[in-house]
Amino acid sequence: MVNTRNRRGRHPAAPTPTRAPWGLGTPQGRRRREPLTEPAEVARPSGHGRWSHPLSSREQNARLDQFERSLRARFEAVIPTLREVAGLRWSEHFAAEASSLIEQRLGVEAPRELFDQAWIAPLDMRQLFGVVLGGVIRQVAQDVHRAGELIGSDLTSFFLECGYHAVDISPCSDGRLKGVIRAILRLPDEAVRSRKAYAGAMFDVEASVRRWVETELMRFREGCPVPPEAGTRYLKVAVYHWSRSDPEHEGCAAHGSDRERAAAGALRRLREFREAVENSFYCGASVDILLIGVDTDADAIRVHVPDAEGDLTLDRFVDNHDLYEATRFLDATRARLAIYEAIEAASGTASRPHEGMRRLIATLLINNLSQIDRVYETWQGRYPDVGHNETFISVGDGFEEFQLRNLAYFVYLQTVEEAGHDLDVGIEIFRRLNVRRGLPIPIAIHFRYDRRVPGSRERATERCQRVRRAIEDRYRALFEDGYVVCDMSIQDRETGSPIEAVSVHELSRGHGGGS
Ligand code: ZN
């Protein structure tokens, strides 16, 4: 039976914050609105003689470019290095030469036993590829955990100023959305509480409710980040995607490349989440939902504008691709004004969202203009790799360090069964990307533990082993031919903790039968 007692609007006085949410009347809130009246700037030509958008941050773009280039270079060096290793095979000192080449070029250690029998038995290049790539993944993740500073931290308190004490974003697990927080939306890592990805953005409603419970408990127990009486809300965002240039083929694989289906699926989940909180905890009004679409050709977002009740529809949105084109040659003040007008116009005859939400949407659109500008500047407005081009499949809790477009296909899971479909989609993508040209599918299994909790580290290690066995069982034929290679690692929850490799033999007690 559906509990309708707690529906929004039925108790307008109690849970619905009738006053303005936290932050709107604060000095920061007023400061945030000032840009509307700042002196006009004139659009200026960029380095390539192109006119960049007046609201785009070229400094941020340059930092992101440099960071991403150095990161990709380390992955791109793997195949040429291994080709060279294959060429050394008949050398007398092969084992020593191969290990030192790998260490020197890629910064990882390759186990000597892989090379020791190369003079008599064929060298297992697929296994070597898996081992080396696994090492590079862990090494790079270790090196880049401070990259959050790329965006600058002046946005950290921004959500609070808009009236949100926590933001939980669930994008599709598609690798092209991997940069959604840092590059596409330009948000600092620490501003987003959770960013678990699911195939087709079809996030787990129960898991989202659990995260909401944890967040609210912290507010009641510790008053962190703001006490319950502050009147702030919890924001849940779902991100779907499509391809403007090839909508039939390069859209969301989980929804058959159908943009409307992808958007409708994500919206359904968002409504279910809010209803679950409403029905279970009598406070649905403290939850806001937001639906965002990404055109993965150019990283341009489409933000669906809620009404005053917080409800969303598929046809009420602002498309930032159009907005970018319409505001490119304006001065900064007019461009900013045009953005607020576009949000207003998108609402049409519907009621308007609260002010915090309007400011949030405007800021996301403005932030995203920098990314669109960057794609214009570097790739003339369309990525050369519009389709899938991931390097590995990331499974488990995922490395929070990697937020790079098309680097990894990410499947959030605790057991393989619960995410079997998501994993199947990833394996299909990698059959085309890797297996077709003889390369194995690299899967990086990564779980976080909490060192304050007794036994947590051991459980995370066992979970790695269990997931690895379940993957081997599920893709038995591929695995036996050496086309699936797994790397396992664990890491303490605290940001920036060392990444610890887990070997196949570690704590492998074999109980549970791999499920
Ligand atoms: Zn997708």
Short mmCIF file of C-alpha atoms and ligand atoms in Angstrom, two decimals:
data_model
loop_
_atom_site.label_atom_id
_atom_site.label_comp_id
_atom_site.label_asym_id
_atom_site.label_seq_id
_atom_site.Cartn_x
_atom_site.Cartn_y
_atom_site.Cartn_z
CA MET A 1 0.00 0.00 0.00
CA VAL A 2 1.34 3.42 -0.88
CA ASN A 3 1.62 5.79 2.03
CA THR A 4 0.05 9.00 0.76
CA ARG A 5 -0.03 10.76 4.11
CA ASN A 6 3.39 12.17 3.58
CA ARG A 7 3.00 13.44 0.06
CA ARG A 8 4.40 16.86 -0.67
CA GLY A 9 1.77 19.54 -0.34
CA ARG A 10 -0.36 17.58 2.06
CA HIS A 11 1.40 19.11 5.06
CA PRO A 12 2.49 22.40 3.59
CA ALA A 13 3.21 23.93 6.97
CA ALA A 14 5.49 21.34 8.53
CA PRO A 15 8.17 19.89 6.26
CA THR A 16 8.04 22.38 3.39
CA PRO A 17 10.50 25.18 4.09
CA THR A 18 8.31 28.23 3.55
CA ARG A 19 11.08 30.70 4.18
CA ALA A 20 13.95 31.15 1.82
CA PRO A 21 16.47 28.30 2.09
CA TRP A 22 19.76 28.84 3.89
CA GLY A 23 22.18 31.22 2.33
CA LEU A 24 19.93 33.30 0.16
CA GLY A 25 19.88 36.23 2.52
CA THR A 26 23.52 35.95 3.56
CA PRO A 27 26.25 38.30 2.39
CA GLN A 28 27.59 35.49 0.16
CA GLY A 29 24.14 35.13 -1.36
CA ARG A 30 24.04 38.82 -2.21
CA ARG A 31 27.59 38.72 -3.52
CA ARG A 32 26.67 35.86 -5.82
CA ARG A 33 23.96 37.85 -7.51
CA GLU A 34 26.21 40.82 -8.17
CA PRO A 35 27.71 39.56 -11.42
CA LEU A 36 24.48 40.58 -13.16
CA THR A 37 25.46 44.21 -12.77
CA GLU A 38 29.22 44.00 -13.14
CA PRO A 39 30.84 46.22 -15.79
CA ALA A 40 30.51 44.96 -19.32
CA GLU A 41 33.46 43.11 -20.82
CA VAL A 42 33.97 42.75 -24.50
CA ALA A 43 34.47 39.28 -25.97
CA ARG A 44 38.13 38.79 -26.75
CA PRO A 45 39.94 36.68 -29.29
CA SER A 46 41.48 33.52 -27.86
CA GLY A 47 44.96 32.16 -28.54
CA HIS A 48 43.89 30.60 -31.84
CA GLY A 49 42.34 33.79 -33.14
CA ARG A 50 38.90 32.43 -32.29
CA TRP A 51 36.51 34.46 -30.19
CA SER A 52 36.09 32.62 -26.92
CA HIS A 53 32.88 32.88 -24.97
CA PRO A 54 32.80 35.94 -22.68
CA LEU A 55 31.92 33.81 -19.64
CA SER A 56 34.47 31.10 -20.27
CA SER A 57 37.47 30.66 -17.95
CA ARG A 58 40.53 30.25 -20.11
CA GLU A 59 42.81 29.78 -17.10
CA GLN A 60 40.76 26.83 -15.88
CA ASN A 61 40.67 25.39 -19.40
CA ALA A 62 44.46 25.60 -19.69
CA ARG A 63 44.91 23.86 -16.31
CA LEU A 64 42.52 21.06 -17.26
CA ASP A 65 44.17 20.63 -20.66
CA GLN A 66 47.61 20.27 -19.20
CA PHE A 67 46.46 17.89 -16.49
CA GLU A 68 44.52 15.64 -18.87
CA ARG A 69 47.32 15.53 -21.43
CA SER A 70 49.86 14.35 -18.88
CA LEU A 71 47.44 11.74 -17.53
CA ARG A 72 46.54 10.30 -20.93
CA ALA A 73 50.17 10.20 -22.01
CA ARG A 74 50.91 7.71 -19.24
CA PHE A 75 48.21 5.33 -20.48
CA GLU A 76 49.07 5.84 -24.13
CA ALA A 77 52.67 4.78 -23.43
CA VAL A 78 51.61 1.25 -22.42
CA ILE A 79 51.12 -0.37 -25.85
CA PRO A 80 54.26 1.09 -27.55
CA THR A 81 56.34 0.03 -24.54
CA LEU A 82 55.00 -3.54 -24.60
CA ARG A 83 55.62 -3.74 -28.35
CA GLU A 84 59.21 -2.87 -27.65
CA VAL A 85 59.35 -5.50 -24.90
CA ALA A 86 58.07 -8.11 -27.40
CA GLY A 87 60.93 -7.16 -29.73
CA LEU A 88 63.53 -7.80 -27.02
CA ARG A 89 62.41 -11.38 -26.50
CA TRP A 90 65.49 -13.06 -28.02
CA SER A 91 67.97 -10.99 -26.12
CA GLU A 92 70.19 -12.85 -23.66
CA HIS A 93 69.23 -10.57 -20.79
CA PHE A 94 65.58 -10.34 -21.70
CA ALA A 95 64.10 -10.49 -18.19
CA ALA A 96 66.32 -7.69 -16.89
CA GLU A 97 65.96 -5.53 -20.01
CA ALA A 98 62.19 -5.94 -20.17
CA SER A 99 61.62 -5.10 -16.50
CA SER A 100 63.86 -2.08 -16.62
CA LEU A 101 62.23 -0.78 -19.82
CA ILE A 102 58.77 -1.10 -18.25
CA GLU A 103 59.89 0.55 -15.05
CA GLN A 104 61.64 3.36 -16.83
CA ARG A 105 58.86 4.18 -19.32
CA LEU A 106 55.76 3.44 -17.25
CA GLY A 107 56.96 3.73 -13.68
CA VAL A 108 55.65 0.30 -12.67
CA GLU A 109 57.31 -2.92 -11.65
CA ALA A 110 56.53 -6.02 -13.75
CA PRO A 111 56.96 -9.42 -12.03
CA ARG A 112 60.17 -11.08 -13.26
CA GLU A 113 58.60 -14.55 -13.36
CA LEU A 114 56.55 -13.47 -16.39
CA PHE A 115 59.79 -13.16 -18.38
CA ASP A 116 61.84 -16.01 -16.99
CA GLN A 117 60.54 -18.70 -19.37
CA ALA A 118 60.25 -16.48 -22.41
CA TRP A 119 63.21 -18.25 -24.08
CA ILE A 120 61.30 -21.55 -24.25
CA ALA A 121 57.56 -20.79 -23.91
CA PRO A 122 55.57 -18.07 -25.68
CA LEU A 123 55.49 -14.89 -23.64
CA ASP A 124 51.96 -14.30 -22.37
CA MET A 125 51.58 -10.77 -23.71
CA ARG A 126 47.91 -10.54 -22.70
CA GLN A 127 48.72 -11.27 -19.10
CA LEU A 128 51.65 -8.88 -19.24
CA PHE A 129 49.37 -6.19 -20.67
CA GLY A 130 46.90 -6.76 -17.82
CA VAL A 131 49.56 -6.69 -15.11
CA VAL A 132 51.29 -3.60 -16.48
CA LEU A 133 48.10 -1.65 -17.13
CA GLY A 134 46.85 -2.51 -13.63
CA GLY A 135 50.09 -1.11 -12.23
CA VAL A 136 49.77 2.08 -14.31
CA ILE A 137 46.15 2.57 -13.17
CA ARG A 138 47.14 2.35 -9.50
CA GLN A 139 50.25 4.45 -9.94
CA VAL A 140 48.45 7.25 -11.79
CA ALA A 141 45.54 7.22 -9.33
CA GLN A 142 48.07 7.61 -6.54
CA ASP A 143 49.70 10.57 -8.25
CA VAL A 144 46.61 12.58 -9.11
CA HIS A 145 44.52 12.60 -5.98
CA ARG A 146 45.30 16.26 -5.50
CA ALA A 147 43.96 17.20 -8.91
CA GLY A 148 40.73 18.53 -7.36
CA GLU A 149 42.55 21.82 -6.96
CA LEU A 150 42.23 22.25 -10.72
CA ILE A 151 38.83 23.86 -10.37
CA GLY A 152 39.61 26.06 -7.40
CA SER A 153 37.72 25.89 -4.15
CA ASP A 154 35.59 29.04 -4.29
CA LEU A 155 32.63 26.85 -5.28
CA THR A 156 32.84 24.57 -2.24
CA SER A 157 30.32 26.56 -0.23
CA PHE A 158 28.33 27.41 -3.32
CA PHE A 159 25.77 24.63 -2.90
CA LEU A 160 25.11 25.74 0.65
CA GLU A 161 24.55 29.26 -0.59
CA CYS A 162 21.95 27.85 -3.00
CA GLY A 163 20.26 26.09 -0.08
CA TYR A 164 21.72 22.58 -0.43
CA HIS A 165 23.66 20.85 2.32
CA ALA A 166 24.51 17.78 0.23
CA VAL A 167 24.61 16.92 -3.46
CA ASP A 168 24.46 13.37 -4.77
CA ILE A 169 25.07 12.98 -8.52
CA SER A 170 24.38 9.72 -10.39
CA PRO A 171 25.63 9.84 -13.99
CA CYS A 172 25.48 7.01 -16.51
CA SER A 173 28.51 4.75 -16.14
CA ASP A 174 29.47 5.50 -19.75
CA GLY A 175 33.15 6.53 -19.89
CA ARG A 176 32.29 9.66 -21.87
CA LEU A 177 30.61 10.99 -18.71
CA LYS A 178 33.58 10.27 -16.48
CA GLY A 179 34.55 13.95 -16.46
CA VAL A 180 31.05 15.15 -15.62
CA ILE A 181 31.83 16.69 -12.22
CA ARG A 182 35.21 18.24 -12.83
CA ALA A 183 35.23 19.07 -16.55
CA ILE A 184 31.62 19.27 -17.71
CA LEU A 185 30.01 20.88 -14.64
CA ARG A 186 33.27 22.39 -13.26
CA LEU A 187 32.53 21.48 -9.66
CA PRO A 188 35.26 20.87 -7.07
CA ASP A 189 35.43 17.22 -5.98
CA GLU A 190 34.79 17.96 -2.32
CA ALA A 191 31.53 19.78 -3.11
CA VAL A 192 29.83 16.58 -4.25
CA ARG A 193 28.98 14.03 -1.58
CA SER A 194 28.43 11.07 -3.87
CA ARG A 195 28.97 10.39 -7.56
CA LYS A 196 28.13 6.74 -8.04
CA ALA A 197 27.59 5.84 -11.70
CA TYR A 198 25.05 3.34 -13.05
CA ALA A 199 24.39 2.08 -16.60
CA GLY A 200 21.83 4.39 -18.15
CA ALA A 201 21.87 6.55 -14.95
CA MET A 202 19.41 3.98 -13.56
CA PHE A 203 20.70 4.42 -10.04
CA ASP A 204 19.92 2.17 -7.09
CA VAL A 205 17.08 3.88 -5.20
CA GLU A 206 17.65 2.01 -1.92
CA ALA A 207 21.39 2.81 -1.94
CA SER A 208 20.54 6.47 -2.56
CA VAL A 209 18.07 6.46 0.33
CA ARG A 210 20.79 4.95 2.57
CA ARG A 211 23.20 7.74 1.60
CA TRP A 212 20.47 10.27 2.36
CA VAL A 213 19.90 8.67 5.80
CA GLU A 214 23.64 8.85 6.59
CA THR A 215 23.77 12.50 5.55
CA GLU A 216 20.74 13.46 7.62
CA LEU A 217 21.99 11.52 10.64
CA MET A 218 25.24 13.52 10.54
CA ARG A 219 23.22 16.73 10.54
CA PHE A 220 21.19 15.68 13.57
CA ARG A 221 24.19 14.25 15.47
CA GLU A 222 26.93 16.70 14.54
CA GLY A 223 25.19 19.65 12.90
CA CYS A 224 27.44 18.98 9.90
CA PRO A 225 27.57 20.70 7.44
CA VAL A 226 24.56 22.65 8.79
CA PRO A 227 22.10 21.81 11.57
CA PRO A 228 18.62 20.47 10.68
CA GLU A 229 16.89 23.76 11.48
CA ALA A 230 18.86 25.57 8.75
CA GLY A 231 16.08 24.68 6.30
CA THR A 232 18.48 23.41 3.63
CA ARG A 233 17.72 20.53 1.27
CA TYR A 234 19.35 17.41 -0.13
CA LEU A 235 19.86 17.50 -3.90
CA LYS A 236 19.81 14.34 -6.00
CA VAL A 237 20.93 14.75 -9.62
CA ALA A 238 20.76 12.17 -12.43
CA VAL A 239 22.78 12.65 -15.64
CA TYR A 240 21.81 10.98 -18.93
CA HIS A 241 23.48 11.50 -22.30
CA TRP A 242 23.19 11.40 -26.08
CA SER A 243 25.22 12.26 -29.18
CA ARG A 244 24.10 15.24 -31.24
CA SER A 245 25.93 14.15 -34.41
CA ASP A 246 25.09 10.44 -34.31
CA PRO A 247 22.04 10.04 -32.07
CA GLU A 248 21.14 6.60 -33.44
CA HIS A 249 24.45 4.95 -32.60
CA GLU A 250 26.56 6.93 -30.18
CA GLY A 251 23.99 7.65 -27.48
CA CYS A 252 23.46 5.72 -24.27
CA ALA A 253 24.05 2.00 -24.86
CA ALA A 254 21.89 1.08 -21.87
CA HIS A 255 18.86 2.76 -23.51
CA GLY A 256 19.45 1.66 -27.12
CA SER A 257 20.81 5.13 -28.04
CA ASP A 258 17.35 6.62 -27.47
CA ARG A 259 17.64 10.06 -25.86
CA GLU A 260 14.00 10.26 -24.74
CA ARG A 261 14.16 6.82 -23.16
CA ALA A 262 17.39 7.68 -21.35
CA ALA A 263 15.91 10.91 -19.99
CA ALA A 264 12.62 9.27 -19.01
CA GLY A 265 14.42 6.39 -17.25
CA ALA A 266 16.56 8.74 -15.16
CA LEU A 267 13.56 10.94 -14.32
CA ARG A 268 11.58 7.91 -13.18
CA ARG A 269 14.37 6.95 -10.79
CA LEU A 270 14.58 10.50 -9.41
CA ARG A 271 10.83 10.51 -8.68
CA GLU A 272 11.06 7.08 -7.06
CA PHE A 273 13.89 8.32 -4.84
CA ARG A 274 11.92 11.35 -3.67
CA GLU A 275 8.80 9.27 -3.12
CA ALA A 276 10.81 6.72 -1.11
CA VAL A 277 12.06 9.46 1.23
CA GLU A 278 8.55 10.91 1.43
CA ASN A 279 6.88 7.63 2.24
CA SER A 280 9.50 6.33 4.64
CA PHE A 281 10.59 9.44 6.51
CA TYR A 282 7.83 11.99 6.21
CA CYS A 283 10.10 14.65 4.75
CA GLY A 284 10.07 14.46 0.96
CA ALA A 285 9.97 18.23 0.79
CA SER A 286 13.54 18.37 2.08
CA VAL A 287 14.70 16.62 -1.10
CA ASP A 288 15.11 18.37 -4.46
CA ILE A 289 15.73 16.51 -7.71
CA LEU A 290 17.43 17.70 -10.89
CA LEU A 291 17.78 16.07 -14.30
CA ILE A 292 20.72 16.93 -16.57
CA GLY A 293 21.49 15.64 -20.06
CA VAL A 294 24.91 15.76 -21.72
CA ASP A 295 25.57 15.88 -25.46
CA THR A 296 28.80 13.86 -25.37
CA ASP A 297 29.99 15.24 -28.75
CA ALA A 298 30.69 18.64 -27.24
CA ASP A 299 30.03 18.18 -23.49
CA ALA A 300 27.13 20.64 -23.73
CA ILE A 301 24.55 20.14 -20.98
CA ARG A 302 20.78 20.38 -21.01
CA VAL A 303 19.26 21.23 -17.63
CA HIS A 304 15.62 20.34 -16.97
CA VAL A 305 14.02 23.18 -14.99
CA PRO A 306 11.83 22.13 -12.04
CA ASP A 307 8.61 23.94 -11.14
CA ALA A 308 7.84 25.46 -7.72
CA GLU A 309 6.81 22.01 -6.43
CA GLY A 310 10.14 20.57 -7.55
CA ASP A 311 8.56 18.50 -10.33
CA LEU A 312 10.38 17.98 -13.62
CA THR A 313 9.24 17.23 -17.16
CA LEU A 314 11.19 16.03 -20.18
CA ASP A 315 10.24 19.00 -22.35
CA ARG A 316 11.02 21.85 -19.93
CA PHE A 317 14.78 22.44 -20.24
CA VAL A 318 17.55 24.87 -21.19
CA ASP A 319 19.94 23.61 -23.85
CA ASN A 320 23.41 25.03 -23.30
CA HIS A 321 24.55 24.30 -26.85
CA ASP A 322 21.94 26.74 -28.15
CA LEU A 323 22.63 29.17 -25.34
CA TYR A 324 26.36 29.09 -26.12
CA GLU A 325 25.70 29.96 -29.76
CA ALA A 326 23.23 32.69 -28.81
CA THR A 327 25.54 34.39 -26.29
CA ARG A 328 28.99 33.93 -27.83
CA PHE A 329 29.34 37.47 -29.16
CA LEU A 330 27.62 39.31 -26.30
CA ASP A 331 29.47 41.05 -23.51
CA ALA A 332 29.67 39.24 -20.16
CA THR A 333 26.78 41.12 -18.53
CA ARG A 334 24.37 40.56 -21.39
CA ALA A 335 25.42 36.92 -21.72
CA ARG A 336 24.74 36.34 -18.04
CA LEU A 337 21.37 38.05 -18.28
CA ALA A 338 20.48 35.91 -21.31
CA ILE A 339 21.13 32.80 -19.23
CA TYR A 340 18.72 33.87 -16.49
CA GLU A 341 16.16 34.75 -19.18
CA ALA A 342 16.54 31.35 -20.81
CA ILE A 343 15.83 29.65 -17.46
CA GLU A 344 12.78 31.85 -17.02
CA ALA A 345 11.58 31.11 -20.58
CA ALA A 346 12.05 27.35 -20.14
CA SER A 347 9.47 27.34 -17.34
CA GLY A 348 6.80 28.58 -19.78
CA THR A 349 3.40 28.47 -18.13
CA ALA A 350 4.68 26.32 -15.22
CA SER A 351 5.45 27.82 -11.82
CA ARG A 352 9.04 28.94 -11.17
CA PRO A 353 11.57 26.98 -9.07
CA HIS A 354 12.84 28.59 -5.84
CA GLU A 355 15.63 31.11 -6.08
CA GLY A 356 18.38 28.77 -4.88
CA MET A 357 17.53 26.30 -7.63
CA ARG A 358 17.50 29.05 -10.27
CA ARG A 359 20.94 30.21 -9.15
CA LEU A 360 22.23 26.67 -9.14
CA ILE A 361 21.00 26.06 -12.70
CA ALA A 362 22.45 29.37 -13.91
CA THR A 363 25.83 28.58 -12.38
CA LEU A 364 25.93 25.07 -13.86
CA LEU A 365 25.12 26.51 -17.30
CA ILE A 366 27.80 29.22 -16.95
CA ASN A 367 30.39 26.71 -15.72
CA ASN A 368 29.60 24.44 -18.64
CA LEU A 369 30.20 27.27 -21.16
CA SER A 370 33.93 26.99 -20.34
CA GLN A 371 33.88 23.31 -21.22
CA ILE A 372 31.99 23.89 -24.49
CA ASP A 373 34.54 26.59 -25.30
CA ARG A 374 37.34 24.17 -24.56
CA VAL A 375 35.90 21.53 -26.90
CA TYR A 376 35.54 24.24 -29.58
CA GLU A 377 39.07 25.47 -29.09
CA THR A 378 40.78 22.08 -29.02
CA TRP A 379 38.58 19.90 -31.22
CA GLN A 380 36.51 22.42 -33.23
CA GLY A 381 33.36 21.70 -31.26
CA ARG A 382 33.23 17.92 -31.57
CA TYR A 383 35.44 15.32 -29.92
CA PRO A 384 37.40 13.18 -32.38
CA ASP A 385 36.35 10.14 -30.32
CA VAL A 386 32.59 10.68 -30.20
CA GLY A 387 32.14 6.95 -29.55
CA HIS A 388 33.46 4.67 -26.85
CA ASN A 389 37.22 4.74 -26.42
CA GLU A 390 37.76 3.67 -22.83
CA THR A 391 41.02 2.14 -21.61
CA PHE A 392 39.68 -0.09 -18.83
CA ILE A 393 36.59 -1.17 -16.90
CA SER A 394 36.51 0.15 -13.34
CA VAL A 395 34.50 -2.03 -10.95
CA GLY A 396 33.52 -1.71 -7.28
CA ASP A 397 33.72 1.65 -5.52
CA GLY A 398 35.83 3.07 -8.35
CA PHE A 399 38.83 5.36 -8.18
CA GLU A 400 37.65 8.83 -7.27
CA GLU A 401 40.94 10.09 -8.73
CA PHE A 402 39.98 9.39 -12.35
CA GLN A 403 37.60 11.92 -13.79
CA LEU A 404 38.65 11.88 -17.37
CA ARG A 405 36.42 11.52 -20.39
CA ASN A 406 36.52 8.10 -22.02
CA LEU A 407 39.23 6.74 -19.71
CA ALA A 408 37.18 4.10 -17.90
CA TYR A 409 33.78 2.44 -18.09
CA PHE A 410 32.68 2.47 -14.48
CA VAL A 411 30.37 -0.05 -12.80
CA TYR A 412 29.55 0.65 -9.17
CA LEU A 413 28.88 -2.65 -7.38
CA GLN A 414 29.35 -4.68 -4.22
CA THR A 415 28.55 -8.03 -5.87
CA VAL A 416 28.66 -8.98 -9.55
CA GLU A 417 25.07 -10.28 -9.50
CA GLU A 418 23.52 -6.93 -8.62
CA ALA A 419 25.29 -5.20 -11.51
CA GLY A 420 25.45 -8.09 -14.00
CA HIS A 421 23.64 -6.10 -16.68
CA ASP A 422 25.89 -3.03 -16.28
CA LEU A 423 28.94 -5.23 -16.51
CA ASP A 424 27.60 -7.04 -19.60
CA VAL A 425 27.16 -3.68 -21.34
CA GLY A 426 30.78 -2.83 -20.51
CA ILE A 427 32.10 -6.20 -21.70
CA GLU A 428 30.24 -5.77 -25.01
CA ILE A 429 31.82 -2.33 -25.49
CA PHE A 430 35.28 -3.79 -24.82
CA ARG A 431 34.73 -6.75 -27.16
CA ARG A 432 34.56 -4.14 -29.91
CA LEU A 433 37.33 -1.92 -28.51
CA ASN A 434 39.90 -4.49 -27.41
CA VAL A 435 39.15 -8.15 -28.14
CA ARG A 436 38.63 -7.42 -31.83
CA ARG A 437 42.28 -6.29 -32.07
CA GLY A 438 43.65 -9.03 -29.86
CA LEU A 439 43.87 -7.02 -26.64
CA PRO A 440 42.39 -8.33 -23.39
CA ILE A 441 39.71 -6.47 -21.41
CA PRO A 442 41.39 -4.90 -18.36
CA ILE A 443 39.14 -4.80 -15.29
CA ALA A 444 40.30 -2.82 -12.25
CA ILE A 445 38.48 -4.00 -9.11
CA HIS A 446 38.74 -1.39 -6.40
CA PHE A 447 37.07 -1.17 -2.99
CA ARG A 448 37.31 1.35 -0.18
CA TYR A 449 37.44 0.39 3.49
CA ASP A 450 37.19 2.32 6.72
CA ARG A 451 40.27 1.82 8.91
CA ARG A 452 38.26 2.97 11.95
CA VAL A 453 35.98 -0.06 11.54
CA PRO A 454 37.42 -3.36 12.81
CA GLY A 455 37.76 -5.96 10.04
CA SER A 456 36.80 -3.51 7.30
CA ARG A 457 40.11 -3.85 5.44
CA GLU A 458 39.90 -7.67 5.44
CA ARG A 459 36.31 -7.55 4.21
CA ALA A 460 37.29 -5.21 1.37
CA THR A 461 40.10 -7.61 0.39
CA GLU A 462 37.72 -10.56 0.41
CA ARG A 463 35.20 -8.59 -1.61
CA CYS A 464 37.88 -8.00 -4.26
CA GLN A 465 38.54 -11.74 -4.48
CA ARG A 466 34.85 -12.61 -4.54
CA VAL A 467 34.11 -10.11 -7.32
CA ARG A 468 37.12 -11.35 -9.32
CA ARG A 469 35.92 -14.98 -9.07
CA ALA A 470 32.39 -13.98 -10.06
CA ILE A 471 33.71 -12.06 -13.10
CA GLU A 472 35.78 -15.08 -14.14
CA ASP A 473 32.70 -17.31 -13.82
CA ARG A 474 30.44 -14.96 -15.71
CA TYR A 475 32.85 -14.48 -18.64
CA ARG A 476 34.44 -17.94 -18.47
CA ALA A 477 35.20 -18.31 -22.19
CA LEU A 478 36.83 -14.90 -22.48
CA PHE A 479 38.76 -15.45 -19.27
CA GLU A 480 40.13 -18.84 -20.32
CA ASP A 481 41.42 -17.38 -23.57
CA GLY A 482 43.20 -14.65 -21.61
CA TYR A 483 40.84 -11.93 -22.81
CA VAL A 484 39.77 -10.81 -19.33
CA VAL A 485 42.47 -9.65 -16.91
CA CYS A 486 41.66 -8.37 -13.43
CA ASP A 487 43.67 -6.06 -11.19
CA MET A 488 42.61 -5.72 -7.55
CA SER A 489 43.23 -2.93 -5.06
CA ILE A 490 41.83 -1.44 -1.88
CA GLN A 491 42.09 1.98 -0.29
CA ASP A 492 41.11 3.59 2.98
CA ARG A 493 38.08 5.88 2.75
CA GLU A 494 40.03 9.00 3.53
CA THR A 495 40.78 11.03 0.40
CA GLY A 496 44.36 10.67 -0.76
CA SER A 497 45.08 7.40 1.11
CA PRO A 498 47.57 5.01 -0.50
CA ILE A 499 46.24 2.48 -2.98
CA GLU A 500 47.09 -1.07 -1.86
CA ALA A 501 47.39 -3.82 -4.47
CA VAL A 502 45.65 -7.12 -3.64
CA SER A 503 47.20 -10.30 -5.04
CA VAL A 504 45.16 -13.26 -6.27
CA HIS A 505 46.43 -15.39 -3.39
CA GLU A 506 45.84 -12.90 -0.61
CA LEU A 507 43.17 -14.02 1.86
CA SER A 508 41.72 -16.27 -0.83
CA ARG A 509 39.75 -18.61 1.40
CA GLY A 510 37.38 -19.65 -1.34
CA HIS A 511 34.29 -19.69 0.82
CA GLY A 512 31.01 -18.46 -0.60
CA GLY A 513 31.59 -20.21 -3.92
CA GLY A 514 32.29 -16.96 -5.75
CA SER A 515 28.88 -15.42 -5.36
ZN ZN B 1 24.78 5.68 -20.96
#
